[in-house]
GROMACS .gro file of C-alpha atoms in nm:
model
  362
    1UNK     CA    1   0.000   0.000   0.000
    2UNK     CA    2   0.123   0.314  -0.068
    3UNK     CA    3   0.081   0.640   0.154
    4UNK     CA    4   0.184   0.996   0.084
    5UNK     CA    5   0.366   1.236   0.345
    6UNK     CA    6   0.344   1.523   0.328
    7UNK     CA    7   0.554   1.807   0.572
    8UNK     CA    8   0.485   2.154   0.571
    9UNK     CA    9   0.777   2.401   0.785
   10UNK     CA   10   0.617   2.678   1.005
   11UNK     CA   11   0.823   2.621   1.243
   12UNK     CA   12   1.192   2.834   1.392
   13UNK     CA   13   1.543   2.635   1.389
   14UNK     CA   14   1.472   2.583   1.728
   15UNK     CA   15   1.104   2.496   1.725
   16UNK     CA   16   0.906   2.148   1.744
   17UNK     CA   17   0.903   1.922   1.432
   18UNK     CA   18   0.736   2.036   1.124
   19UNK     CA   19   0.371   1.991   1.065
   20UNK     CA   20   0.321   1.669   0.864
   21UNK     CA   21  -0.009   1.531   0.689
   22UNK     CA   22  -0.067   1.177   0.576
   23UNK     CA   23  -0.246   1.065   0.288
   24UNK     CA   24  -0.375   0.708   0.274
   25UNK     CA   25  -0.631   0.534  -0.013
   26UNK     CA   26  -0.956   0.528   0.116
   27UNK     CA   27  -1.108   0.230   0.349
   28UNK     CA   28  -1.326  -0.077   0.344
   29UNK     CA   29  -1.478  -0.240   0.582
   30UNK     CA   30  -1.510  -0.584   0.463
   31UNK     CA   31  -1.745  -0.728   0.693
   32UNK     CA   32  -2.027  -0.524   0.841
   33UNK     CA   33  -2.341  -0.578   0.985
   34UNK     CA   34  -2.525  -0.218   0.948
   35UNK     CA   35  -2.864  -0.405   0.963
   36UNK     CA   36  -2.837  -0.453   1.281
   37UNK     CA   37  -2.706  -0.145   1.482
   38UNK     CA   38  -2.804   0.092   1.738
   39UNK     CA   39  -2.552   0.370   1.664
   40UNK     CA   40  -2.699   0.680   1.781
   41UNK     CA   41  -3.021   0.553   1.870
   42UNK     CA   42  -3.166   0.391   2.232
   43UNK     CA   43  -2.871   0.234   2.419
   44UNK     CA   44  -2.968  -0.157   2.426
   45UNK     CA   45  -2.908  -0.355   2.708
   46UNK     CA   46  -2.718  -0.706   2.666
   47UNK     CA   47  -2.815  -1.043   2.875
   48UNK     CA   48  -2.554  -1.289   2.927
   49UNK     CA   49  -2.527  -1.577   2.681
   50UNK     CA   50  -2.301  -1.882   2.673
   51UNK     CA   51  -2.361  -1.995   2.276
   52UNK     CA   52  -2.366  -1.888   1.953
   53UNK     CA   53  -2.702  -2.004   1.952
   54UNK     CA   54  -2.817  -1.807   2.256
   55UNK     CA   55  -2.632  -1.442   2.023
   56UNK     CA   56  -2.839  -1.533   1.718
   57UNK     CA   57  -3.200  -1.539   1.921
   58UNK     CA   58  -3.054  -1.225   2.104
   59UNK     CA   59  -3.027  -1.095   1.814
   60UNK     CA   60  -3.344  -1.148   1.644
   61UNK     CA   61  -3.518  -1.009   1.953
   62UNK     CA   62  -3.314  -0.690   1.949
   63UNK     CA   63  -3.423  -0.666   1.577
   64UNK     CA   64  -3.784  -0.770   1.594
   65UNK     CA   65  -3.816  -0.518   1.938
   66UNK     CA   66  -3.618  -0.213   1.759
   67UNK     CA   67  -3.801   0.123   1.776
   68UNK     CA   68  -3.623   0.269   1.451
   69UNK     CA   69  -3.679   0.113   1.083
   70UNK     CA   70  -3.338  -0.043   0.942
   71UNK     CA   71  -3.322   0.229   0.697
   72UNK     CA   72  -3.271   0.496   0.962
   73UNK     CA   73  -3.047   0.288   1.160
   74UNK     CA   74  -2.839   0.128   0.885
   75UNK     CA   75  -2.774   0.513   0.750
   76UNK     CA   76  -2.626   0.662   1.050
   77UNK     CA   77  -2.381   0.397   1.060
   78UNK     CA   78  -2.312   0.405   0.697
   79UNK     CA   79  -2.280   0.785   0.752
   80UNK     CA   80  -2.058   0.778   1.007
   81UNK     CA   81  -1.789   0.519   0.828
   82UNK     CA   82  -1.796   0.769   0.553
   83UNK     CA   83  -1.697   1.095   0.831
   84UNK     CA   84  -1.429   0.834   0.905
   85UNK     CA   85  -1.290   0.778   0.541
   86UNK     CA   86  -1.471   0.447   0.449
   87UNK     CA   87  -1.570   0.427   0.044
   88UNK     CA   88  -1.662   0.070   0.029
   89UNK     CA   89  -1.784  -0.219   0.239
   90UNK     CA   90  -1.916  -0.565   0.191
   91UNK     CA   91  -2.242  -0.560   0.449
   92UNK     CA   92  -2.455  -0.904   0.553
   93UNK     CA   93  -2.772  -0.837   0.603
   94UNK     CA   94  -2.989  -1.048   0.736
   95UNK     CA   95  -3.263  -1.247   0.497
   96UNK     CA   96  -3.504  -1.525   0.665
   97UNK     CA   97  -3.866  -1.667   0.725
   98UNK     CA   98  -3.904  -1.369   1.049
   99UNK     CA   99  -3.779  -1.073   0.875
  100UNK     CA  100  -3.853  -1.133   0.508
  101UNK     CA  101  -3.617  -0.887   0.309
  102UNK     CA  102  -3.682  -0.599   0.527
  103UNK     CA  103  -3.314  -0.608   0.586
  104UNK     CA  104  -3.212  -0.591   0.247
  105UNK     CA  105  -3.466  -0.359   0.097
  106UNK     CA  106  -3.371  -0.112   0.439
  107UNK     CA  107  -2.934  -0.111   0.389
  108UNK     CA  108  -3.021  -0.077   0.005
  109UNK     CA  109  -3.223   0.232   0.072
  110UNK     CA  110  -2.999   0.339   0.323
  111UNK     CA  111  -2.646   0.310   0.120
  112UNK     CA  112  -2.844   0.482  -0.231
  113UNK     CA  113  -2.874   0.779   0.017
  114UNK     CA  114  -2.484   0.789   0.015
  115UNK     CA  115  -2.439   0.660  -0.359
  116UNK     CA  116  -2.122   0.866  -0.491
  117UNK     CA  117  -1.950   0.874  -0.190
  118UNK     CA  118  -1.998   0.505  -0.045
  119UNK     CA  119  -1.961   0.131  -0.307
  120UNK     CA  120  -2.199  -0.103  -0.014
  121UNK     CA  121  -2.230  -0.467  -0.105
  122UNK     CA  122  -2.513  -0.624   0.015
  123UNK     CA  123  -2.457  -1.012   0.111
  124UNK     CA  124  -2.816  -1.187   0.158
  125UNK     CA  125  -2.734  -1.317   0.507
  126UNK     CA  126  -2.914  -1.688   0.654
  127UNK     CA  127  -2.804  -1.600   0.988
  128UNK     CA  128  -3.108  -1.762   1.148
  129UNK     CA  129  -3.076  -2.068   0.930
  130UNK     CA  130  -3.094  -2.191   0.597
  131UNK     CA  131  -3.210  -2.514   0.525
  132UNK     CA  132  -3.327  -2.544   0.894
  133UNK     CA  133  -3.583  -2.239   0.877
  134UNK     CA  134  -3.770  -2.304   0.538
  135UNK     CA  135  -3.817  -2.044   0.291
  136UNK     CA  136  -3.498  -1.884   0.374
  137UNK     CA  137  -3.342  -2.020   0.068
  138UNK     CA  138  -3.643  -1.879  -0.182
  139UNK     CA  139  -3.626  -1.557  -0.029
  140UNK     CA  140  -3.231  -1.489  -0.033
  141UNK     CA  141  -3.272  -1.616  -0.432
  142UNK     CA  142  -3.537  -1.331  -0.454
  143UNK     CA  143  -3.323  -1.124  -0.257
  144UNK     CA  144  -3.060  -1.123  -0.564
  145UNK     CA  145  -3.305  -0.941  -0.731
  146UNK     CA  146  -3.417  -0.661  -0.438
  147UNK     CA  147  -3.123  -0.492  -0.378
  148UNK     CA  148  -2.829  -0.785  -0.281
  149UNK     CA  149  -2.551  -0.849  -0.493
  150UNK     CA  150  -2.383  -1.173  -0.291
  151UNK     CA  151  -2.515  -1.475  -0.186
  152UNK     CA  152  -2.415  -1.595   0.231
  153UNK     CA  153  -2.390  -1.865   0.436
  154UNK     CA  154  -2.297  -1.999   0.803
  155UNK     CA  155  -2.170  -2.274   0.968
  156UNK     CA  156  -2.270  -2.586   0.748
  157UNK     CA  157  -2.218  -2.761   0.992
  158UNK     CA  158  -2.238  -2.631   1.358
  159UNK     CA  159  -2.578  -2.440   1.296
  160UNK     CA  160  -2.728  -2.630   0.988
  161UNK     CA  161  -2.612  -2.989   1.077
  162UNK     CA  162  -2.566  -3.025   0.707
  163UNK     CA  163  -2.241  -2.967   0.545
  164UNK     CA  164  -2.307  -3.090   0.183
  165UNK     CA  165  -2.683  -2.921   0.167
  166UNK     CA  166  -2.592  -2.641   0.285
  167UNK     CA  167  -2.290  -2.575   0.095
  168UNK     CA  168  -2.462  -2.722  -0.258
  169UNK     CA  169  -2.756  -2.500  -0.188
  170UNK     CA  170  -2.520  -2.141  -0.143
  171UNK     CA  171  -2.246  -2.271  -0.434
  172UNK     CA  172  -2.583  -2.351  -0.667
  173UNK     CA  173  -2.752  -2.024  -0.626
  174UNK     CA  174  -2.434  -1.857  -0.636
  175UNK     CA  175  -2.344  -2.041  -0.989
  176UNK     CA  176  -2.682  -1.983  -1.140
  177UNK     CA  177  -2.708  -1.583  -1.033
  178UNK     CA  178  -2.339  -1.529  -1.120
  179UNK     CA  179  -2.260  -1.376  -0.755
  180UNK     CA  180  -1.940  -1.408  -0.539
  181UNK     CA  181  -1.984  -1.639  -0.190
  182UNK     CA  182  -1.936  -1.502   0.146
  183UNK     CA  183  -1.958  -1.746   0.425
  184UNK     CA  184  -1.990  -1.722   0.794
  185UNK     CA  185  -1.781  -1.948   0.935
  186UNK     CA  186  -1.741  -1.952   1.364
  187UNK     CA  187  -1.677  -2.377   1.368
  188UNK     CA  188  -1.368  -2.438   1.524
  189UNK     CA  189  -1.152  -2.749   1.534
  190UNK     CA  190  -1.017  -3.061   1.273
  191UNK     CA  191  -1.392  -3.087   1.144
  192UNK     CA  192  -1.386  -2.691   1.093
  193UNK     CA  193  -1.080  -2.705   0.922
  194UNK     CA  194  -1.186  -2.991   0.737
  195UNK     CA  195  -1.537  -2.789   0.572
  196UNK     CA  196  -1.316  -2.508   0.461
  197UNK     CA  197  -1.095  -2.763   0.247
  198UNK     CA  198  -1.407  -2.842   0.127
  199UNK     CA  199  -1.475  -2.462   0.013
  200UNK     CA  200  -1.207  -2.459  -0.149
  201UNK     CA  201  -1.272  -2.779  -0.330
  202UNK     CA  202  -1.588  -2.650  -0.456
  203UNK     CA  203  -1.475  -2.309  -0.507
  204UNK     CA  204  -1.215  -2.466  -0.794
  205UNK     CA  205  -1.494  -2.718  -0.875
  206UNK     CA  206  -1.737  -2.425  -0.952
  207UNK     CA  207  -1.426  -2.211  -1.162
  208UNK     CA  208  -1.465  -1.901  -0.828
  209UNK     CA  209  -1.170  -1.882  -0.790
  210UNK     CA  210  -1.085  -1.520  -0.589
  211UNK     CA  211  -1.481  -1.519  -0.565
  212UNK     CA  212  -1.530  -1.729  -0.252
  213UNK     CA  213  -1.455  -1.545   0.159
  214UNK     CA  214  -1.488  -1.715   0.462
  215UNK     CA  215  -1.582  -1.499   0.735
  216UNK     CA  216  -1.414  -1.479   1.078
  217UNK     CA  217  -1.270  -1.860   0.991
  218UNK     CA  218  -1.206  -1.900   1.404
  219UNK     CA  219  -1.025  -2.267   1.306
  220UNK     CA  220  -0.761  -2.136   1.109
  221UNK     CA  221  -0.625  -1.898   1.412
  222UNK     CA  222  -0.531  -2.215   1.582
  223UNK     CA  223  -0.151  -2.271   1.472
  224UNK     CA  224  -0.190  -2.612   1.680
  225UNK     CA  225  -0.443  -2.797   1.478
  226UNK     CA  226  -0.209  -3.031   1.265
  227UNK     CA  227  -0.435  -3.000   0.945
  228UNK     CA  228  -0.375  -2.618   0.925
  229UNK     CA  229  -0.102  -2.572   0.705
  230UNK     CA  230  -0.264  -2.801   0.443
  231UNK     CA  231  -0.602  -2.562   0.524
  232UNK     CA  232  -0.461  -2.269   0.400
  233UNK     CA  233  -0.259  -2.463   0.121
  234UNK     CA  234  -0.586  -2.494  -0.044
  235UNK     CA  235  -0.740  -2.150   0.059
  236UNK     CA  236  -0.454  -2.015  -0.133
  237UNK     CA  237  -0.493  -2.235  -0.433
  238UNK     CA  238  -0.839  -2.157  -0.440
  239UNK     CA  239  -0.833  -1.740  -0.374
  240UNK     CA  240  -1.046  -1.809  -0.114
  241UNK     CA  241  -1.011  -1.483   0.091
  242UNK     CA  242  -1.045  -1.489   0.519
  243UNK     CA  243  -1.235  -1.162   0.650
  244UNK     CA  244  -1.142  -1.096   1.021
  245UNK     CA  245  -1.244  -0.874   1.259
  246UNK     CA  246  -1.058  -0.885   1.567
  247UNK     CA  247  -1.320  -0.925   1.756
  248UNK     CA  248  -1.361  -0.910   2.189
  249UNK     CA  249  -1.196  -1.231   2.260
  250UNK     CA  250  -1.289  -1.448   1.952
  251UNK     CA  251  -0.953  -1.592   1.802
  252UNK     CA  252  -0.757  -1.394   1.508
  253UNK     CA  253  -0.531  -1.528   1.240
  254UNK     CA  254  -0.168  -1.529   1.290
  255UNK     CA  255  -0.095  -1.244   0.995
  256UNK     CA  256   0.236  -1.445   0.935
  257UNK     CA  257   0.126  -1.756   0.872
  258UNK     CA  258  -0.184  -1.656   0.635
  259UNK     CA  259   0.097  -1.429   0.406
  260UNK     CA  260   0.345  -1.742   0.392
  261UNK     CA  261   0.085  -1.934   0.313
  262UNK     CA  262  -0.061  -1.704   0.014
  263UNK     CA  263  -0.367  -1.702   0.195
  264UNK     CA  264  -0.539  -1.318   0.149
  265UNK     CA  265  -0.704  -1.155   0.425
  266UNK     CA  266  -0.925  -0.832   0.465
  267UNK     CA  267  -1.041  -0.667   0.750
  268UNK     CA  268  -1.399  -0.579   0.902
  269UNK     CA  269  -1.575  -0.424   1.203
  270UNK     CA  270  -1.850  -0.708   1.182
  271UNK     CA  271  -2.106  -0.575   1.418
  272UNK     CA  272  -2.116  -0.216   1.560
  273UNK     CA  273  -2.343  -0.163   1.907
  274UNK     CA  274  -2.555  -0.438   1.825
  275UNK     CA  275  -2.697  -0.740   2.045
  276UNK     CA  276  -2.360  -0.894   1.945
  277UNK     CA  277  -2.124  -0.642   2.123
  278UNK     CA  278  -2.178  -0.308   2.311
  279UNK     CA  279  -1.835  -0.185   2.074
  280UNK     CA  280  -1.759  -0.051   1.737
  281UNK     CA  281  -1.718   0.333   1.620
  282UNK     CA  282  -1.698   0.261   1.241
  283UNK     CA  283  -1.371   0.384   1.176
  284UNK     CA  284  -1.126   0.112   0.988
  285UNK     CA  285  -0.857   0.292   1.177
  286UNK     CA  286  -0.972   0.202   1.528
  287UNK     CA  287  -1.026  -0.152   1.366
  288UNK     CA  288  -0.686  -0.131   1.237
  289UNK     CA  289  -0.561  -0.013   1.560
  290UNK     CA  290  -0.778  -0.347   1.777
  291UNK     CA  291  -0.597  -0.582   1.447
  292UNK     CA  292  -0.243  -0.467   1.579
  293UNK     CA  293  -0.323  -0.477   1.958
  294UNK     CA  294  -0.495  -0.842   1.965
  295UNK     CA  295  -0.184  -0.937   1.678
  296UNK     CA  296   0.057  -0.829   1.896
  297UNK     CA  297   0.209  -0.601   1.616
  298UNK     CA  298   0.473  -0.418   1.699
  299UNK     CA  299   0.760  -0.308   1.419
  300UNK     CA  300   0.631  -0.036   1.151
  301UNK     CA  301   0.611  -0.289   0.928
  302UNK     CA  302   0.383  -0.501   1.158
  303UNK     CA  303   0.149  -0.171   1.204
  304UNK     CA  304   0.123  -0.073   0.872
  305UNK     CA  305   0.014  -0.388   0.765
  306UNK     CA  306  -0.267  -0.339   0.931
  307UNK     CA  307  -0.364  -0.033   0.748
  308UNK     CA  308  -0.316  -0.186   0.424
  309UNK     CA  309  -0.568  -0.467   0.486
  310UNK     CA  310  -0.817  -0.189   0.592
  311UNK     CA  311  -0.752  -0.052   0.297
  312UNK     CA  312  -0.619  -0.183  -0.017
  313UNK     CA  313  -0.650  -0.561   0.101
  314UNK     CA  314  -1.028  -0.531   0.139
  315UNK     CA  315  -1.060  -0.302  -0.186
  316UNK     CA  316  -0.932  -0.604  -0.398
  317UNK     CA  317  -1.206  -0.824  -0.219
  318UNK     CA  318  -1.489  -0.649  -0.310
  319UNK     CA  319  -1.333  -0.438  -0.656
  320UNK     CA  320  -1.321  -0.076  -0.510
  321UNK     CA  321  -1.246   0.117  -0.770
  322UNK     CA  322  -1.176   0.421  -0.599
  323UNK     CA  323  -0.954   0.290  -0.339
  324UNK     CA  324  -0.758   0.059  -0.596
  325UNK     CA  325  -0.719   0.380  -0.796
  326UNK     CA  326  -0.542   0.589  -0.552
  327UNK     CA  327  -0.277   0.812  -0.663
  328UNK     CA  328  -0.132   0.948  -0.378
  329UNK     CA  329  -0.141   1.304  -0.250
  330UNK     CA  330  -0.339   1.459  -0.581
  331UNK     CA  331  -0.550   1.125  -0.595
  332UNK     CA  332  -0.893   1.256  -0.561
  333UNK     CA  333  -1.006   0.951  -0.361
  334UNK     CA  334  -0.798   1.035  -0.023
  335UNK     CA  335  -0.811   1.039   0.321
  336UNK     CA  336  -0.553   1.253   0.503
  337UNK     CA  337  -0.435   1.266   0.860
  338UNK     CA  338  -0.278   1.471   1.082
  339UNK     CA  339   0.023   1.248   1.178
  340UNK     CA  340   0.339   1.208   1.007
  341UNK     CA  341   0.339   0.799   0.922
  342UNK     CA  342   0.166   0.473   0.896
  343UNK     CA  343   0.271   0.318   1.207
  344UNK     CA  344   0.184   0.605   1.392
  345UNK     CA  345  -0.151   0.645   1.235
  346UNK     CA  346  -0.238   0.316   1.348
  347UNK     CA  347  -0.157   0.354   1.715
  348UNK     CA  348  -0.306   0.682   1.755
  349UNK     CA  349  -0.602   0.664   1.530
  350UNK     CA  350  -0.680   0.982   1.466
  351UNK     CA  351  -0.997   1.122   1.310
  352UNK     CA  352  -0.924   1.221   0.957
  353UNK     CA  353  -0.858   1.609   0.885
  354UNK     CA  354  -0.984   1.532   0.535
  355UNK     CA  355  -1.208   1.285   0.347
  356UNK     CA  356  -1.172   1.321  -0.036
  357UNK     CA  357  -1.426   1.129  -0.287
  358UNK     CA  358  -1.406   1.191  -0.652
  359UNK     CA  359  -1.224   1.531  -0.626
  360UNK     CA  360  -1.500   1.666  -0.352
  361UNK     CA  361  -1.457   1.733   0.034
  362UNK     CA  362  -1.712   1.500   0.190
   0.00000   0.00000   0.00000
């Protein structure tokens, strides 16, 4: 990734440093949940829960309960990633039997309010089940046609008990609508390790290569599990990309590993105060910033990796023009800081001084 610095002297012989000013591309998020928020609106209290299963029915609560429409909701936090220099983002948004496409038809609204200055991908989302809530599947195909471009999935195996339906249901309605794949995947262990070979076997099976992310992908942080290296052997052969989030406590790649492996990785805030988590500011600094802390980053190199994939990483995922397209200093798709490098950027997270998009001041 390249940045641009850029110092300007107002300063004595004798003074402090010169005033600098950092440029960087603009960000992604490449894994949000906007569907879901309560930025700015009611604060929303959390129970305790001790399962996945126990933060999905949390969830649809919070959503069936809200007091705002997801339009409203899903704009503020669209609004405020673009204050904070974001220009593209791959969203999941929830589809199923409860909510219909409410979800879908609400972010879509939301993200044409911002069309010009914010690229959103909508993926149609089964969080609450696929082949285990029926008419899911029907209504993510008609989803493909009201406002999502990408077809999702989740946990074949730990929430759908069905690894081969579940997969041959996404990969087929992915194949037959032309659409990249975007899977949820919070399994850990051998047999978690074991369905993402199988991704990437049908990923070359289906000719997706570079079309095909796994979300999160909790079993390939564990550098124990003997069956890893061969794992991401066949991510990498199959341009299957790993969206992380550094998330609370949840596990997060070893950055290392994944780039010796040729495995390519993009970053994402997932959920932002939502049932989920109480956390989340939509800024892809501040995500940057929780990568390096919870990677244990620490050399300039280390830190500005983390900027690049909350920028340029996650603009290849999802084909961000703008952000692949930056120039540098003139580029008029910028976001510029007031501190003098990368590294620094990333550890002090600053808000931006300016956000450029297409030449204009947002």
């Amino acid at each position: 990734m390249t940045t641009h610095r850029d110092h300007t002297d107002t300063t004595t012989t004798d003074g402090p440093e010169p005033a600098a000013t950092l440029t960087t591309p603009g960000f992604v998020d490449a894994h949000i949940h906007p569907d879901k928020t309560t930025w700015g609106s009611t604060w929303l209290s959390r129970e305790p829960v001790s399962s996945l299963s126990d933060l999905i029915a949390a969830d649809l609560a919070a959503q069936i309960s809200a007091d705002e429409d997801v339009e409203t909701r899903a704009f503020r936090i669209l609004d405020q990633a673009v204050r904070n220099g974001t220009m593209a983002m791959r969203a999941h948004v929830d589809v199923s039997s409860e909510l219909g496409l409410r979800n879908v038809h609400g972010v879509r609204a939301a993200a044409e309010r911002l069309k010009g200055v914010l690229d959103v991908q909508i993926v149609a989302f089964p969080q609450f089940g696929m082949l285990t809530n029926p008419g899911t599947l029907d209504l993510m195909e008609q989803a493909l046609g009201e406002g999502a471009d990408h077809v999702g999935g989740i946990d074949p195996v730990g929430l759908e008990g069905d690894l081969e339906g579940h997969l041959g249901a996404i990969f087929s309605l992915a194949e037959k609508h032309g659409r990249d794949l975007d899977i949820h995947l919070h399994d850990q262990g051998p047999d978690a390790l074991a369905q993402i070979r199988e991704i990437a076997r049908r990923t070359l099976a289906a000719g997706m290569r570079g079309r095909v992310t796994i979300a999160h992908g909790f079993a390939v942080c564990d550098t124990e599990e003997p069956d890893l290296p061969a794992t991401l052997d066949a991510m990498a052969e199959a341009g299957v990309w790993l969206a992380t989030c550094a998330l609370g406590d949840s596990p997060v790649p070893t950055l290392d590993l994944m780039e010796r492996h040729g495995v390519r990785v993009a970053l994402g805030s997932d959920g932002i105060r939502d049932s989920w988590s109480p956390f989340g500011t939509g800024s892809m600094v501040d995500r940057a910033h929780l990568l390096g802390y919870r990677t244990g980053a620490r050399t300039d190199a280390e830190l500005e990796r983390c900027l690049r994939l909350a920028t340029t990483s996650g603009a290849e995922l999802v084909g961000a023009e703008a952000v692949l397209g930056y120039e540098g200093a003139g580029s008029p798709d910028r976001v510029e800081f007031a501190v003098p490098d990368a590294a620094r950027l990333v550890v002090e997270r600053p808000a931006p001084l300016r956000v450029v998009r297409g030449g204009r001041t947002i």
